[in-house]
mmCIF file of C-alpha atoms and ligand atoms in Angstrom:
data_model
loop_
_atom_site.group_PDB
_atom_site.id
_atom_site.type_symbol
_atom_site.label_atom_id
_atom_site.label_comp_id
_atom_site.label_asym_id
_atom_site.label_seq_id
_atom_site.Cartn_x
_atom_site.Cartn_y
_atom_site.Cartn_z
ATOM 1 C CA MET A 1108 0.000 0.000 0.000
ATOM 2 C CA ILE A 1109 1.484 3.356 -1.014
ATOM 3 C CA ALA A 1110 0.512 6.079 1.404
ATOM 4 C CA PHE A 1111 1.850 9.013 -0.601
ATOM 5 C CA ASP A 1112 1.268 10.680 -3.927
ATOM 6 C CA ARG A 1113 3.912 9.555 -6.367
ATOM 7 C CA ARG A 1114 3.345 12.179 -9.054
ATOM 8 C CA HIS A 1115 6.153 14.468 -7.902
ATOM 9 C CA THR A 1116 8.579 11.551 -7.592
ATOM 10 C CA ASP A 1117 7.514 10.134 -10.973
ATOM 11 C CA ASP A 1118 8.338 13.531 -12.423
ATOM 12 C CA LEU A 1119 11.700 13.601 -10.567
ATOM 13 C CA ILE A 1120 12.554 10.200 -12.076
ATOM 14 C CA GLU A 1121 12.095 11.583 -15.607
ATOM 15 C CA PHE A 1122 14.028 14.736 -14.678
ATOM 16 C CA ALA A 1123 16.974 12.835 -13.184
ATOM 17 C CA ALA A 1124 17.089 10.354 -16.057
ATOM 18 C CA ALA A 1125 17.307 13.241 -18.540
ATOM 19 C CA ALA A 1126 19.656 15.452 -16.489
ATOM 20 C CA THR A 1127 22.808 13.416 -17.025
ATOM 21 C CA SER A 1128 25.110 16.465 -16.997
ATOM 22 C CA PRO A 1129 24.847 19.960 -15.462
ATOM 23 C CA TYR A 1130 24.086 21.321 -18.949
ATOM 24 C CA HIS A 1131 21.192 18.904 -19.260
ATOM 25 C CA ALA A 1132 20.016 19.717 -15.715
ATOM 26 C CA ALA A 1133 19.894 23.432 -16.537
ATOM 27 C CA ALA A 1134 18.085 22.671 -19.803
ATOM 28 C CA GLU A 1135 15.539 20.401 -18.082
ATOM 29 C CA ALA A 1136 14.838 23.047 -15.423
ATOM 30 C CA ALA A 1137 14.493 25.639 -18.191
ATOM 31 C CA ALA A 1138 11.986 23.373 -19.954
ATOM 32 C CA ILE A 1139 9.829 23.136 -16.804
ATOM 33 C CA LEU A 1140 9.883 26.921 -16.474
ATOM 34 C CA SER A 1141 9.207 27.722 -20.093
ATOM 35 C CA GLU A 1142 6.266 25.323 -20.071
ATOM 36 C CA ALA A 1143 4.957 27.398 -17.141
ATOM 37 C CA GLY A 1144 5.224 30.585 -19.214
ATOM 38 C CA PHE A 1145 8.649 31.816 -18.127
ATOM 39 C CA THR A 1146 10.662 33.780 -20.695
ATOM 40 C CA ALA A 1147 14.296 32.979 -21.450
ATOM 41 C CA LEU A 1148 16.571 36.025 -21.186
ATOM 42 C CA SER A 1149 20.031 36.464 -22.664
ATOM 43 C CA GLU A 1150 22.634 38.038 -20.416
ATOM 44 C CA ARG A 1151 23.791 40.038 -23.443
ATOM 45 C CA ASP A 1152 20.426 41.743 -24.014
ATOM 46 C CA ALA A 1153 18.914 44.646 -22.104
ATOM 47 C CA TRP A 1154 16.360 43.495 -19.512
ATOM 48 C CA ASP A 1155 13.217 45.399 -18.588
ATOM 49 C CA ASP A 1156 11.047 45.744 -15.488
ATOM 50 C CA SER A 1157 7.957 43.958 -16.775
ATOM 51 C CA PRO A 1158 6.407 41.505 -14.302
ATOM 52 C CA GLY A 1159 6.328 37.725 -14.782
ATOM 53 C CA GLY A 1160 8.617 34.697 -14.879
ATOM 54 C CA ARG A 1161 12.133 34.929 -16.351
ATOM 55 C CA TYR A 1162 15.163 32.685 -16.479
ATOM 56 C CA VAL A 1163 18.715 32.820 -17.700
ATOM 57 C CA VAL A 1164 20.949 29.823 -18.415
ATOM 58 C CA ARG A 1165 24.724 30.153 -18.228
ATOM 59 C CA GLY A 1166 26.393 26.839 -19.115
ATOM 60 C CA GLY A 1167 25.381 24.306 -16.472
ATOM 61 C CA ALA A 1168 23.782 26.935 -14.217
ATOM 62 C CA LEU A 1169 20.323 28.507 -14.249
ATOM 63 C CA ILE A 1170 18.781 31.420 -12.394
ATOM 64 C CA ALA A 1171 15.039 31.988 -12.619
ATOM 65 C CA TRP A 1172 12.704 34.433 -10.912
ATOM 66 C CA VAL A 1173 9.204 35.853 -10.870
ATOM 67 C CA VAL A 1174 8.706 39.617 -10.690
ATOM 68 C CA PRO A 1175 5.353 40.301 -8.998
ATOM 69 C CA ASP A 1176 3.116 43.117 -10.273
ATOM 70 C CA THR A 1177 3.624 44.823 -6.932
ATOM 71 C CA ALA A 1178 7.450 44.794 -7.009
ATOM 72 C CA THR A 1179 9.233 48.032 -6.147
ATOM 73 C CA ARG A 1180 12.881 49.114 -6.149
ATOM 74 C CA THR A 1181 13.325 47.713 -2.632
ATOM 75 C CA THR A 1182 11.402 44.430 -2.890
ATOM 76 C CA GLY A 1183 13.482 41.633 -1.341
ATOM 77 C CA PHE A 1184 14.193 38.137 -2.653
ATOM 78 C CA ARG A 1185 13.400 34.614 -1.555
ATOM 79 C CA VAL A 1186 16.178 32.553 -3.166
ATOM 80 C CA PHE A 1187 16.014 28.763 -3.287
ATOM 81 C CA GLY A 1188 19.567 27.565 -4.040
ATOM 82 C CA ALA A 1189 20.745 24.222 -5.402
ATOM 83 C CA HIS A 1190 23.443 22.736 -7.622
ATOM 84 C CA THR A 1191 23.255 20.949 -10.959
ATOM 85 C CA ASP A 1192 26.533 18.997 -10.861
ATOM 86 C CA SER A 1193 27.328 15.584 -9.362
ATOM 87 C CA PRO A 1194 30.549 13.643 -8.816
ATOM 88 C CA THR A 1195 31.467 11.784 -11.986
ATOM 89 C CA LEU A 1196 34.231 10.862 -14.424
ATOM 90 C CA LYS A 1197 34.908 13.625 -16.954
ATOM 91 C CA VAL A 1198 36.408 12.997 -20.387
ATOM 92 C CA LYS A 1199 40.017 14.164 -20.693
ATOM 93 C CA PRO A 1200 41.204 16.548 -23.460
ATOM 94 C CA THR A 1201 42.730 13.653 -25.432
ATOM 95 C CA PRO A 1202 40.106 10.973 -24.824
ATOM 96 C CA ASP A 1203 41.088 8.123 -27.096
ATOM 97 C CA THR A 1204 43.547 5.845 -25.363
ATOM 98 C CA GLY A 1205 44.006 2.165 -24.638
ATOM 99 C CA GLY A 1206 46.412 -0.698 -24.174
ATOM 100 C CA SER A 1207 46.760 -4.469 -24.030
ATOM 101 C CA GLY A 1208 44.360 -4.814 -26.940
ATOM 102 C CA TRP A 1209 41.572 -2.639 -25.460
ATOM 103 C CA ARG A 1210 40.202 0.728 -26.608
ATOM 104 C CA GLN A 1211 39.677 3.069 -23.661
ATOM 105 C CA ILE A 1212 38.557 6.610 -22.847
ATOM 106 C CA ALA A 1213 40.767 8.775 -20.623
ATOM 107 C CA VAL A 1214 38.882 10.428 -17.746
ATOM 108 C CA GLU A 1215 39.494 12.858 -14.903
ATOM 109 C CA ILE A 1216 37.750 12.332 -11.584
ATOM 110 C CA TYR A 1217 35.294 15.139 -10.820
ATOM 111 C CA GLY A 1218 34.343 15.823 -7.207
ATOM 112 C CA GLY A 1219 34.284 13.368 -4.311
ATOM 113 C CA VAL A 1220 33.780 10.080 -6.159
ATOM 114 C CA PRO A 1221 33.650 6.836 -4.115
ATOM 115 C CA ARG A 1222 35.490 5.062 -6.913
ATOM 116 C CA ASP A 1223 34.259 1.520 -6.342
ATOM 117 C CA THR A 1224 30.636 2.528 -7.051
ATOM 118 C CA TRP A 1225 31.554 3.313 -10.646
ATOM 119 C CA LEU A 1226 32.952 -0.166 -11.321
ATOM 120 C CA ASP A 1227 31.085 -2.658 -13.497
ATOM 121 C CA ARG A 1228 28.316 -0.237 -14.449
ATOM 122 C CA ASP A 1229 27.036 0.409 -17.939
ATOM 123 C CA LEU A 1230 27.970 4.004 -18.600
ATOM 124 C CA GLY A 1231 26.763 6.529 -21.149
ATOM 125 C CA VAL A 1232 28.329 9.876 -22.079
ATOM 126 C CA SER A 1233 26.761 13.328 -22.043
ATOM 127 C CA GLY A 1234 27.548 17.013 -21.871
ATOM 128 C CA ARG A 1235 28.009 19.678 -24.495
ATOM 129 C CA LEU A 1236 29.869 20.176 -27.743
ATOM 130 C CA VAL A 1237 31.014 23.578 -28.950
ATOM 131 C CA THR A 1238 31.349 24.136 -32.675
ATOM 132 C CA ARG A 1239 33.634 26.481 -34.618
ATOM 133 C CA ASP A 1240 30.826 29.054 -34.895
ATOM 134 C CA GLY A 1241 30.706 29.315 -31.079
ATOM 135 C CA GLU A 1242 27.369 27.480 -30.803
ATOM 136 C CA THR A 1243 26.773 25.036 -27.941
ATOM 137 C CA HIS A 1244 25.066 21.691 -28.579
ATOM 138 C CA LEU A 1245 23.779 19.363 -25.869
ATOM 139 C CA ALA A 1246 24.977 15.828 -26.531
ATOM 140 C CA ARG A 1247 24.020 12.535 -24.949
ATOM 141 C CA ILE A 1248 24.540 8.862 -25.616
ATOM 142 C CA ASP A 1249 22.203 7.170 -23.155
ATOM 143 C CA ARG A 1250 23.060 3.536 -23.788
ATOM 144 C CA PRO A 1251 25.801 1.234 -22.479
ATOM 145 C CA LEU A 1252 28.919 2.669 -24.107
ATOM 146 C CA LEU A 1253 31.646 2.450 -21.458
ATOM 147 C CA ARG A 1254 32.595 0.385 -18.421
ATOM 148 C CA VAL A 1255 35.245 0.555 -15.726
ATOM 149 C CA PRO A 1256 35.833 -3.171 -15.178
ATOM 150 C CA ARG A 1257 36.635 -4.462 -11.724
ATOM 151 C CA LEU A 1258 39.685 -6.671 -11.263
ATOM 152 C CA ALA A 1259 38.486 -10.229 -10.639
ATOM 153 C CA ILE A 1260 38.674 -11.374 -7.022
ATOM 154 C CA HIS A 1261 40.968 -14.216 -8.118
ATOM 155 C CA LEU A 1262 43.596 -11.630 -9.074
ATOM 156 C CA ASP A 1263 43.084 -9.564 -5.905
ATOM 157 C CA ARG A 1264 42.395 -11.904 -2.987
ATOM 158 C CA GLN A 1265 42.631 -9.017 -0.478
ATOM 159 C CA VAL A 1266 39.842 -7.037 -2.134
ATOM 160 C CA ASN A 1267 37.434 -7.426 0.787
ATOM 161 C CA GLU A 1268 40.029 -6.176 3.260
ATOM 162 C CA GLY A 1269 40.076 -2.768 1.612
ATOM 163 C CA GLN A 1270 40.475 -1.939 -2.015
ATOM 164 C CA VAL A 1271 42.840 0.679 -3.382
ATOM 165 C CA LEU A 1272 41.686 2.175 -6.683
ATOM 166 C CA ASP A 1273 44.284 4.475 -8.198
ATOM 167 C CA ALA A 1274 42.622 7.493 -9.820
ATOM 168 C CA GLN A 1275 45.036 7.529 -12.738
ATOM 169 C CA THR A 1276 45.477 3.843 -13.551
ATOM 170 C CA HIS A 1277 42.410 1.945 -12.288
ATOM 171 C CA MET A 1278 39.467 4.155 -13.288
ATOM 172 C CA THR A 1279 39.889 4.306 -17.083
ATOM 173 C CA PRO A 1280 36.751 3.005 -18.803
ATOM 174 C CA LEU A 1281 36.996 0.705 -21.813
ATOM 175 C CA TRP A 1282 34.646 0.742 -24.759
ATOM 176 C CA GLY A 1283 35.984 -1.735 -27.244
ATOM 177 C CA LEU A 1284 38.731 -3.885 -28.629
ATOM 178 C CA GLY A 1285 41.678 -3.025 -30.833
ATOM 179 C CA GLU A 1286 43.786 0.085 -31.269
ATOM 180 C CA PRO A 1287 42.551 3.546 -30.187
ATOM 181 C CA HIS A 1288 41.798 6.009 -32.998
ATOM 182 C CA GLU A 1289 42.353 9.697 -32.346
ATOM 183 C CA GLY A 1290 39.069 11.643 -32.495
ATOM 184 C CA GLU A 1291 36.874 8.538 -32.355
ATOM 185 C CA LEU A 1292 34.913 9.392 -29.180
ATOM 186 C CA ILE A 1293 34.169 12.948 -30.264
ATOM 187 C CA ALA A 1294 33.095 11.670 -33.690
ATOM 188 C CA VAL A 1295 30.661 9.217 -32.092
ATOM 189 C CA VAL A 1296 29.248 11.844 -29.698
ATOM 190 C CA ALA A 1297 28.987 14.441 -32.491
ATOM 191 C CA GLU A 1298 27.103 12.002 -34.694
ATOM 192 C CA ALA A 1299 24.656 11.257 -31.866
ATOM 193 C CA ALA A 1300 24.120 15.007 -31.415
ATOM 194 C CA GLY A 1301 23.636 15.582 -35.140
ATOM 195 C CA VAL A 1302 26.722 17.793 -35.320
ATOM 196 C CA ASP A 1303 29.504 17.662 -37.930
ATOM 197 C CA ALA A 1304 32.499 16.266 -35.982
ATOM 198 C CA ASP A 1305 34.919 18.372 -38.039
ATOM 199 C CA GLU A 1306 33.207 21.494 -36.680
ATOM 200 C CA VAL A 1307 33.605 20.472 -33.019
ATOM 201 C CA THR A 1308 36.362 22.573 -31.477
ATOM 202 C CA GLY A 1309 35.489 22.220 -27.787
ATOM 203 C CA TRP A 1310 33.599 19.917 -25.441
ATOM 204 C CA ASP A 1311 32.684 19.187 -21.825
ATOM 205 C CA LEU A 1312 31.678 15.536 -21.525
ATOM 206 C CA MET A 1313 31.178 13.151 -18.618
ATOM 207 C CA VAL A 1314 29.915 9.651 -17.975
ATOM 208 C CA HIS A 1315 26.655 8.585 -16.340
ATOM 209 C CA ASP A 1316 25.106 5.300 -15.227
ATOM 210 C CA VAL A 1317 22.463 4.419 -17.833
ATOM 211 C CA GLN A 1318 20.320 2.399 -15.390
ATOM 212 C CA ARG A 1319 17.033 4.242 -14.897
ATOM 213 C CA PRO A 1320 15.935 5.481 -11.455
ATOM 214 C CA ALA A 1321 13.549 3.034 -9.775
ATOM 215 C CA TYR A 1322 11.280 2.655 -6.771
ATOM 216 C CA LEU A 1323 12.795 0.167 -4.340
ATOM 217 C CA GLY A 1324 11.463 -1.936 -1.500
ATOM 218 C CA ARG A 1325 8.391 -4.081 -0.906
ATOM 219 C CA ASP A 1326 6.028 -1.133 -1.244
ATOM 220 C CA GLY A 1327 8.319 1.035 -3.309
ATOM 221 C CA GLU A 1328 8.787 3.449 -0.423
ATOM 222 C CA LEU A 1329 12.389 4.151 -1.441
ATOM 223 C CA LEU A 1330 13.867 5.696 -4.574
ATOM 224 C CA ALA A 1331 17.149 4.478 -6.095
ATOM 225 C CA CYS A 1332 18.343 7.277 -8.327
ATOM 226 C CA PRO A 1333 21.592 8.683 -9.731
ATOM 227 C CA ARG A 1334 22.510 12.317 -9.006
ATOM 228 C CA LEU A 1335 19.904 12.802 -6.246
ATOM 229 C CA ASP A 1336 22.674 15.071 -4.903
ATOM 230 C CA ASN A 1337 21.528 17.515 -5.975
ATOM 231 C CA LEU A 1338 18.978 17.128 -8.766
ATOM 232 C CA VAL A 1339 16.330 16.514 -6.103
ATOM 233 C CA SER A 1340 16.731 20.173 -5.072
ATOM 234 C CA VAL A 1341 17.004 21.585 -8.619
ATOM 235 C CA HIS A 1342 13.816 19.744 -9.545
ATOM 236 C CA ALA A 1343 11.978 20.753 -6.336
ATOM 237 C CA GLY A 1344 12.942 24.391 -6.867
ATOM 238 C CA ALA A 1345 11.955 24.426 -10.537
ATOM 239 C CA ARG A 1346 8.576 22.798 -9.860
ATOM 240 C CA ALA A 1347 7.902 25.108 -6.897
ATOM 241 C CA LEU A 1348 8.839 28.263 -8.818
ATOM 242 C CA ALA A 1349 6.909 27.213 -11.925
ATOM 243 C CA ALA A 1350 3.740 26.959 -9.832
ATOM 244 C CA LEU A 1351 4.049 30.556 -8.576
ATOM 245 C CA THR A 1352 3.419 32.607 -11.705
ATOM 246 C CA GLY A 1353 0.282 34.706 -11.405
ATOM 247 C CA ARG A 1354 0.097 34.235 -7.616
ATOM 248 C CA PRO A 1355 0.157 37.247 -5.257
ATOM 249 C CA LEU A 1356 3.750 37.560 -3.964
ATOM 250 C CA THR A 1357 5.347 39.937 -1.482
ATOM 251 C CA HIS A 1358 8.937 39.078 -2.435
ATOM 252 C CA ILE A 1359 10.708 38.126 -5.664
ATOM 253 C CA PRO A 1360 11.050 34.316 -5.655
ATOM 254 C CA VAL A 1361 14.281 33.062 -7.240
ATOM 255 C CA LEU A 1362 15.725 29.671 -8.132
ATOM 256 C CA ALA A 1363 19.539 29.631 -8.268
ATOM 257 C CA ALA A 1364 20.939 26.350 -9.583
ATOM 258 C CA PHE A 1365 24.732 26.524 -9.661
ATOM 259 C CA ASP A 1366 27.351 24.310 -11.296
ATOM 260 C CA HIS A 1367 30.687 23.177 -9.795
ATOM 261 C CA GLU A 1368 29.544 22.699 -6.186
ATOM 262 C CA GLU A 1369 31.289 19.330 -6.060
ATOM 263 C CA SER A 1370 34.625 20.926 -6.943
ATOM 264 C CA GLY A 1371 34.344 23.905 -4.573
ATOM 265 C CA SER A 1372 32.031 26.361 -6.414
ATOM 266 C CA GLU A 1373 34.900 28.542 -7.698
ATOM 267 C CA SER A 1374 33.823 29.211 -11.281
ATOM 268 C CA SER A 1375 31.821 31.629 -13.412
ATOM 269 C CA THR A 1376 28.793 29.356 -12.964
ATOM 270 C CA GLY A 1377 29.504 28.303 -9.364
ATOM 271 C CA ALA A 1378 28.120 29.789 -6.157
ATOM 272 C CA ALA A 1379 31.420 31.546 -5.402
ATOM 273 C CA GLY A 1380 31.197 33.474 -8.679
ATOM 274 C CA PRO A 1381 29.140 36.625 -9.266
ATOM 275 C CA PHE A 1382 26.323 35.026 -11.317
ATOM 276 C CA LEU A 1383 23.553 35.286 -8.707
ATOM 277 C CA GLU A 1384 24.735 38.646 -7.419
ATOM 278 C CA THR A 1385 24.764 40.051 -10.960
ATOM 279 C CA VAL A 1386 21.262 38.772 -11.714
ATOM 280 C CA LEU A 1387 19.786 40.111 -8.441
ATOM 281 C CA HIS A 1388 21.408 43.503 -9.043
ATOM 282 C CA ARG A 1389 20.044 43.611 -12.610
ATOM 283 C CA VAL A 1390 16.511 42.647 -11.526
ATOM 284 C CA LEU A 1391 16.530 45.671 -9.207
ATOM 285 C CA ALA A 1392 18.550 47.971 -11.489
ATOM 286 C CA VAL A 1393 16.000 47.773 -14.321
ATOM 287 C CA ARG A 1394 13.503 49.276 -11.856
ATOM 288 C CA GLY A 1395 15.919 52.137 -11.183
ATOM 289 C CA ALA A 1396 17.191 50.868 -7.821
ATOM 290 C CA SER A 1397 20.001 52.859 -6.200
ATOM 291 C CA VAL A 1398 22.775 51.344 -4.081
ATOM 292 C CA GLU A 1399 20.618 52.261 -1.076
ATOM 293 C CA ASP A 1400 17.537 50.568 -2.587
ATOM 294 C CA THR A 1401 19.522 47.400 -3.370
ATOM 295 C CA ALA A 1402 20.986 47.214 0.135
ATOM 296 C CA ARG A 1403 17.450 47.557 1.544
ATOM 297 C CA ALA A 1404 16.197 44.791 -0.762
ATOM 298 C CA PHE A 1405 19.084 42.482 0.225
ATOM 299 C CA ALA A 1406 18.428 43.170 3.921
ATOM 300 C CA ASP A 1407 14.845 41.981 3.334
ATOM 301 C CA SER A 1408 15.990 38.794 1.524
ATOM 302 C CA VAL A 1409 16.594 35.177 2.524
ATOM 303 C CA VAL A 1410 18.432 32.322 0.791
ATOM 304 C CA MET A 1411 17.341 28.731 1.393
ATOM 305 C CA SER A 1412 20.241 26.575 0.216
ATOM 306 C CA SER A 1413 19.039 23.040 -0.453
ATOM 307 C CA ASP A 1414 21.283 20.009 -0.848
ATOM 308 C CA THR A 1415 21.184 16.388 0.188
ATOM 309 C CA GLY A 1416 22.293 15.351 3.678
ATOM 310 C CA HIS A 1417 23.017 12.046 5.381
ATOM 311 C CA SER A 1418 20.217 9.828 6.631
ATOM 312 C CA ILE A 1419 21.265 7.691 9.582
ATOM 313 C CA HIS A 1420 22.754 4.472 8.165
ATOM 314 C CA PRO A 1421 21.509 1.290 9.858
ATOM 315 C CA ASN A 1422 24.857 -0.469 9.367
ATOM 316 C CA TYR A 1423 26.912 2.441 10.709
ATOM 317 C CA PRO A 1424 24.845 4.199 13.407
ATOM 318 C CA GLU A 1425 28.094 5.066 15.239
ATOM 319 C CA ARG A 1426 28.990 7.491 12.416
ATOM 320 C CA HIS A 1427 26.010 9.709 13.246
ATOM 321 C CA GLU A 1428 25.100 12.175 15.967
ATOM 322 C CA PRO A 1429 22.839 10.224 18.366
ATOM 323 C CA GLY A 1430 20.891 13.313 19.441
ATOM 324 C CA ASP A 1431 19.756 14.196 15.909
ATOM 325 C CA PRO A 1432 19.509 11.073 13.773
ATOM 326 C CA PRO A 1433 17.598 12.154 10.643
ATOM 327 C CA ILE A 1434 16.073 9.280 8.741
ATOM 328 C CA ALA A 1435 14.962 9.006 5.137
ATOM 329 C CA GLY A 1436 11.188 9.417 5.053
ATOM 330 C CA GLY A 1437 11.097 11.692 8.089
ATOM 331 C CA GLY A 1438 10.895 14.850 5.989
ATOM 332 C CA PRO A 1439 13.385 17.553 4.964
ATOM 333 C CA ILE A 1440 16.360 18.373 7.168
ATOM 334 C CA LEU A 1441 17.728 21.569 8.625
ATOM 335 C CA LYS A 1442 21.537 21.401 8.429
ATOM 336 C CA VAL A 1443 23.476 22.920 11.295
ATOM 337 C CA ASN A 1444 27.218 23.356 11.794
ATOM 338 C CA VAL A 1445 28.593 25.781 14.334
ATOM 339 C CA ASN A 1446 31.767 26.335 12.273
ATOM 340 C CA GLN A 1447 29.764 27.624 9.279
ATOM 341 C CA ARG A 1448 30.146 24.557 7.088
ATOM 342 C CA TYR A 1449 26.401 25.173 6.932
ATOM 343 C CA ALA A 1450 25.118 28.753 7.061
ATOM 344 C CA THR A 1451 22.128 27.992 9.318
ATOM 345 C CA ASP A 1452 21.674 30.109 12.445
ATOM 346 C CA GLY A 1453 18.733 30.722 14.748
ATOM 347 C CA LEU A 1454 17.136 33.177 12.301
ATOM 348 C CA GLY A 1455 17.448 30.709 9.438
ATOM 349 C CA ARG A 1456 16.073 27.905 11.560
ATOM 350 C CA ALA A 1457 12.968 29.988 12.227
ATOM 351 C CA VAL A 1458 12.546 30.648 8.475
ATOM 352 C CA PHE A 1459 12.768 26.918 7.706
ATOM 353 C CA ALA A 1460 10.444 25.958 10.575
ATOM 354 C CA ALA A 1461 7.866 28.481 9.342
ATOM 355 C CA ALA A 1462 8.073 27.202 5.740
ATOM 356 C CA CYS A 1463 7.643 23.576 6.890
ATOM 357 C CA GLU A 1464 4.710 24.605 9.068
ATOM 358 C CA ARG A 1465 2.997 26.408 6.180
ATOM 359 C CA ALA A 1466 3.634 23.391 3.935
ATOM 360 C CA GLY A 1467 2.340 20.982 6.601
ATOM 361 C CA VAL A 1468 5.555 18.962 6.343
ATOM 362 C CA PRO A 1469 7.486 17.288 9.205
ATOM 363 C CA TRP A 1470 11.168 18.161 9.450
ATOM 364 C CA GLN A 1471 14.357 16.977 11.126
ATOM 365 C CA THR A 1472 17.745 18.349 12.112
ATOM 366 C CA TYR A 1473 21.123 17.242 10.793
ATOM 367 C CA VAL A 1474 24.251 17.968 12.792
ATOM 368 C CA ASN A 1475 27.538 16.156 12.278
ATOM 369 C CA ARG A 1476 29.114 14.007 14.952
ATOM 370 C CA ASN A 1477 31.837 16.109 16.635
ATOM 371 C CA SER A 1478 34.481 13.484 15.897
ATOM 372 C CA LEU A 1479 33.955 13.641 12.108
ATOM 373 C CA PRO A 1480 34.679 16.585 9.776
ATOM 374 C CA CYS A 1481 31.527 18.126 8.340
ATOM 375 C CA GLY A 1482 30.771 18.455 4.631
ATOM 376 C CA THR A 1483 29.639 21.749 3.179
ATOM 377 C CA THR A 1484 27.534 23.158 0.346
ATOM 378 C CA ILE A 1485 26.601 26.387 -1.442
ATOM 379 C CA GLY A 1486 24.922 27.943 1.628
ATOM 380 C CA PRO A 1487 27.970 29.409 3.415
ATOM 381 C CA ILE A 1488 29.490 30.520 0.082
ATOM 382 C CA THR A 1489 26.301 32.314 -0.953
ATOM 383 C CA ALA A 1490 25.935 33.892 2.485
ATOM 384 C CA ALA A 1491 29.523 35.162 2.391
ATOM 385 C CA ARG A 1492 29.168 36.386 -1.185
ATOM 386 C CA LEU A 1493 25.856 38.259 -0.794
ATOM 387 C CA GLY A 1494 25.593 39.001 2.925
ATOM 388 C CA ILE A 1495 22.013 37.691 2.833
ATOM 389 C CA LEU A 1496 20.509 35.594 5.652
ATOM 390 C CA THR A 1497 20.966 31.972 4.550
ATOM 391 C CA VAL A 1498 19.665 28.657 5.843
ATOM 392 C CA ASP A 1499 20.969 25.230 4.748
ATOM 393 C CA VAL A 1500 18.394 22.509 4.254
ATOM 394 C CA GLY A 1501 17.886 19.339 2.211
ATOM 395 C CA ILE A 1502 16.635 15.785 2.353
ATOM 396 C CA PRO A 1503 18.348 12.821 4.028
ATOM 397 C CA ILE A 1504 19.766 10.184 1.677
ATOM 398 C CA LEU A 1505 22.021 7.129 1.797
ATOM 399 C CA SER A 1506 24.966 6.377 -0.510
ATOM 400 C CA MET A 1507 25.727 10.062 -1.119
ATOM 401 C CA HIS A 1508 28.031 10.542 -4.149
ATOM 402 C CA SER A 1509 27.617 6.922 -5.256
ATOM 403 C CA ALA A 1510 26.776 6.414 -8.903
ATOM 404 C CA ARG A 1511 23.312 5.474 -7.608
ATOM 405 C CA GLU A 1512 21.968 7.065 -4.421
ATOM 406 C CA LEU A 1513 18.953 6.277 -2.240
ATOM 407 C CA CYS A 1514 16.228 8.355 -0.594
ATOM 408 C CA ALA A 1515 12.688 7.881 0.670
ATOM 409 C CA ALA A 1516 10.235 8.201 -2.216
ATOM 410 C CA ASP A 1517 8.052 10.786 -0.457
ATOM 411 C CA ASP A 1518 10.748 13.195 0.762
ATOM 412 C CA PRO A 1519 11.271 14.922 -2.644
ATOM 413 C CA ALA A 1520 7.617 16.058 -2.730
ATOM 414 C CA ARG A 1521 7.928 17.341 0.837
ATOM 415 C CA LEU A 1522 11.031 19.318 -0.114
ATOM 416 C CA ALA A 1523 9.158 20.831 -3.082
ATOM 417 C CA ALA A 1524 6.262 21.794 -0.781
ATOM 418 C CA VAL A 1525 8.678 23.536 1.598
ATOM 419 C CA ALA A 1526 10.356 25.275 -1.368
ATOM 420 C CA ALA A 1527 6.947 26.518 -2.556
ATOM 421 C CA ALA A 1528 6.012 27.760 0.927
ATOM 422 C CA PHE A 1529 9.358 29.556 1.271
ATOM 423 C CA LEU A 1530 9.332 31.086 -2.227
ATOM 424 C CA SER A 1531 5.776 32.390 -1.861
ATOM 425 C CA ASP A 1532 6.476 33.976 1.539
HETATM 426 ZN ZN1 ZN B 2690 25.388 18.260 -3.050
#
């Protein structure tokens, strides 16, 4: 018996299956918004102060917002933040390699990859191609194309005592037999994208597990899904924002989906860059806002930074804080770290509690065990960059950063409900 409405999670499954790279994630979020009547803006064009939904895509990042009819030069923002990228293997500049009679693809390791989870999986390739004319083309081969084969246990009898996987020598996927041919991978990807391979002068490509997300468990109360970190938040934010057009709003609701969180956010599309700041300034500037007006608007703004957190793991309860053991299925989490690995403070906690209350959603607290170093996310970076009150939240998952992660099937819809309550505040 399924006690919850699966429509949101069904939709997340399609979103995650299609969003195999940050570029695809931004495009999928843009598709949700444009279907809801949002207009795509170019950063190169002049913007105006007309009300309604707008979005701008920059590479693998997207920022979207709704200007209410009632907006003034000092109207504050409600920003729901997330990130589009996930740990993966990225294709090296000279991809075609091999040895010992095998054709292989050279990769770099992106973000905090638990390497063993990428072994023996059927992997596709996706990302973007850039052609000589400067145009960008999304590209995706969503079928078994590559595999990083595990060494057989017979050749590594100590494997269950702790496996060492060297990033340079042990993680290179293979995709065929024979000698490598220079340019072969790009030619295959270009053909799949309908682009002339001779015109391709740049690319950003990465691998993904081609196995589709699936409900798991006797009653399907769990969701096994790649890239939950952090597509679950991008999707929740896009769906929540899309539902707000035409509603009475007292603030300007914003979705900020950044790239490069898994490598530290330091990029033109990451949270440490000026992308969000520039967009917020422009949204106010087109209304004639002064420096004083903008400072007043920022002082009346809040950022809710959403990312996945750790559910308590039944096999490793000693790795978790016993006083606050969040569990998958218990609702979204408030993430707290006194050393500002999470931006949450008492003011932010109250904002999150109020949003959960309005959404009618239960919530939990995540705090790291003192004896373990705490992870971080875009919240503290955004707070430091903008000086806006920021609260870190998310949903609890297992297997974070694995090629295939696990959450409760009803938590994504709860996160989206909290996002909607927060954005419409
Ligand atoms: Zn994350």
